[in-house]
Amino acid sequence: MAIQVKQITGDIVELIFNPREDDLRVGENLSVVEREGRRGLIVQIIEFRTVSYPSLVIEQLHLALEGAPPSLSAIASPLPPAPRGDELFPGTGEAKNLKLAIAKIRKLTDPAWHQWDGWIPMRDVVAGKTSDREVFENCIPDLGNPLRLGRTLAGEEFCIEGRTLEKVNIITGVKGSGKSHLAKVILLELVAHQAPCVVFDINREYIHLPAHDFDPVTGEVRRHGILHLLAGGNLKLSIQQFGLSPLVTMLTKFGLPEVSALYFENRVARLLDDLKRRSGPSHPLPFLGIEDLIQMARNLEFAGSEVVNGAILSRLEAIKNTGVFATHAGEALSIREQYEQIRGGGALVIDLSALSNLARIGFVQAIIEIIKDVCEAEIAQGSNRFPFVFFEEAHLYINRNTIGYIVTRARHLGITSFFVTNMIGGLDETVLRQADNLFILRLPFDDDVRHLGKSALTDQETMNSFVRRLRNHHSLLLGDATRQYPIIFQVDPLDGVNTAGETQYFFRARVPGEGFANTTAALLTHSSQPTSVALPGDTNLPLFPEEGLMPAAPPRLSGIGRPPDTSPSNAPFVSLARVIAVWEHVVRRLGRRRRILETILAYARPVRIFEQTLVVGFPPQHRFHQELLDSPEYRTLLEAEISRTFGVPLQVMTAIQAERRDPRPKG
């Protein structure tokens, strides 16, 4: 049986086919050409339905009634007789297995492809699959820079033109659909074509890709790959490298008031200008570190007010502990020098995993400013070695204004950007409308599909039909790379390349029959008393009196605010004196993991413990540090360390010491 046209309504074509003869899939292309002419349509399947016709319905009703007990309604209303075997649609055999393919008209062919103008063919047509080669010839530009991304649904190798990827690209899909894997495929293809790339890696997804290898003596590149730069580790910047604007952004994210930020910005701008004037060919630019700015704040050089200098000082100390600022010239790493190493092909993978959420925003903005300067230098030299920049989950560390700058102004500087995210709602509509290419993996959520439809690269019906039904590691590509024609392809598995990120698991795979050392029965035989580490005895009393505590946030436990229950069944396992005795050790251990926590907790003291809740107090002048500790990120780290130390789950609540009032009556 040949594929038959049932009807054409608007730009939708309904085709009847036998699935045992024609194996069709959603996303495949068909040509529907008039039998007596050359003109026809290129249509793309968007969904399937079952064929239904009167004789089939009658037979199904007969079959249903044969297996059911007789009823009065069935006797009173007999059905027409079942169809005979010699009828056109007998309801048996192949006829009942026919399917209906719903296809969308994409192009007009005669035989070259053109934009469809509303013409439709007669019913006497020949319908068949369109070859991948014909699709490539009409939809994939070819300028001699093929990037291999995978294979088509028919198994043909799928390549796109590298030039068409330049400027703004979005890669999106739900968690586990393979969006980061697709980004790595594109990255490695760009590196293989000797393109310079920069990756902002928030979850250590890219650090295991093949490393960049070169001869340290001759500088000759042996293998193009990645250079892993850990922010706060082997990647630290001076104040001049970091830049004034990103520095002010980071300070404001740490809570610096606007007025204090103006004082800081004006003073540091003058300082940087003075240092620049003093430098020259024989006098290199002097090193300016975060310690120099801290000393200026202590000397009241930013403003005449102690309050303003104090606010600036506390924020400078906080960002110092992020670890991204060099303490001396030898520790500062030049991003430009690192870029020169991969300028002929390679990738700088900037690992942001060690930074807090607040520190990431300013740090990434600083790197973007450096990339912008690199592009301006490339334009001035006329070399045009512009970078391809990958942003993993950009909405977590780049504000909307910076993203808007990247997709509007930065594209004119030569920066090509890839936004890789599973939170498509985090990207503004402006970004979607400026996108040149969309790589869409499986998206089952209506809100995400509707938001993605604002890109105007295709219609909402195509989005709804394709992206919900995509299998993992299959992608829908739309945009300049396909001349706006929707193409579904299977992503290259990258056999032999370690593309896995760092995922930590508690449970491990076990062979059949392998038992557990600690069974439920064994656990029940253990003592129910909690274990704790040996600690010194009681020491000094709390720094702040308990009656002077003001909760800084609404209590998270129902028992907070009531006198503690001192009954033996509810008595806490850990005493306040024991917590105070090891407090400094806990702070030091946390400082090795997050330096900023050591600064925050330097002003804190444990002041009360009840109902397995530890109250940590701050003096009124350090309310800023109390607010930082009260953030979920830092509070969770402290709770985990305290609980691990004592072997008992403890929660943390922050408080401010209230001013004492003289109880004696006046006069």
C-alpha angles and dihedrals in degrees: 000000000000122000108270131203110235097181144325119225117178105311094337121100121194114207127189115212142161109244090206090062103032119039102203128177136194108271096029120129125232132189116220106193129174111253094226098041144036099244121099148133134269107218132181124214113239102170146350133234135180119257116246127190134164099260091050091052091049092051092048090053091050091051091049093051093047090062096044130078114260117267135191092248092051091051094045094048109041118192123237114270117278113265119265122246094248095060122112092250103024094175092235135089119010098350095073091051097057118121136207118229114204108208134180121224110243109164145004116238131198081166096292113071120254137169110282112252100187099276116142129191130239119264092258097084140139112232124191145139119293112231119242089235091060090048091050093048092053102034110027117071115220120207096150098269105104118182112195111219103166139282137314124244087265092053098255119141109263119214132166132199113264094218091062091061094062119115119013125010131167124203113188141161141127122289110287096018092110104255094138090047090054089049089054091050090054092044094052092046090052091048090049088055088053096252119153112238137185122200126194100207114191099171102034091254097144106037095096096056116113110294125240108256127193139157107264091208103046098021090228113153112238096181132006111231144117134315110211113218116183113205107232091015119062090348114074128147138207120234091258092052093045093052132223099260096053089044092055089046091054092048092051090049086056089056104267108161118243095246092051090047090056092052090048095047094049094049096045092046090057090046093052091048091052092050091048092052091051093052123084143143092299096033114055119212108279117245116255117193137181091258089062091056092046090053090050090054091050089051090052092241097142098060141347091248119089089208092059093045090046092053091049092046095053092050093046090053089050095052091043088065092055085080096224095112122081118233095208138014094261091058095053114099119211112228089197092057090049090049090053089060093058097031090103092049131320143085136260106216106200106200110212097173095105095055127088120241092258094049094049094062097058094037095053091046089054092052091048090054089052090050089051090054090049090053092049089052090050090051091049091051093044091228096118097204092154121177129244107222123202119200114195108204092344094183089069096064109013123069122225094256092057092047089050089052091051095052096043114027101020093056088064088055091057099257113146112201134199116195109200113190145141090203099073089168088066090069115082122239088247090063092050093051091049094049116119095192136020122203104190122186124181113325113174097173122097095213092054093048092049092048091049090051089069089076089083091215091118142357125279092244092061091049093050093047100047114029097054092053101044116122120229114283091020118113138194111220122202132168142046091340090065100025087252092301113134111241126178118206139170112246118242108260091217094224112206095022121105101232097158119117124218110282120168119210133193096198119059130200113269130199117241112277095022109135134208122252093217109049123177091258091051091050092053090058093059121095114271091219113105119244122231137181121259109263135179119266128265115311135175123346120257118288094235125041116249095231090060096061123121114189109237095206137021108286115262095207127062091228097058113107094030126093108272117262105245097186113130093246093057102034113127117253093222124058124217091240091058091051091050091049094060098030095107091049091052091049092051093049091050090047091059089058099038117011093199090062090061089056093047095048093046087081096043133087131185105247108168142010127194137148089008091301120124116208113210115198132208130190114248094254090061098054089127092062090046090054091050092052090047090061111105093240097058097032091055091052091051093047091051093050094046092047092048092050096054100028090235126104108249130179125211128226123182126217141176123231108248121222113264117240121212105249092202115100116248119251 
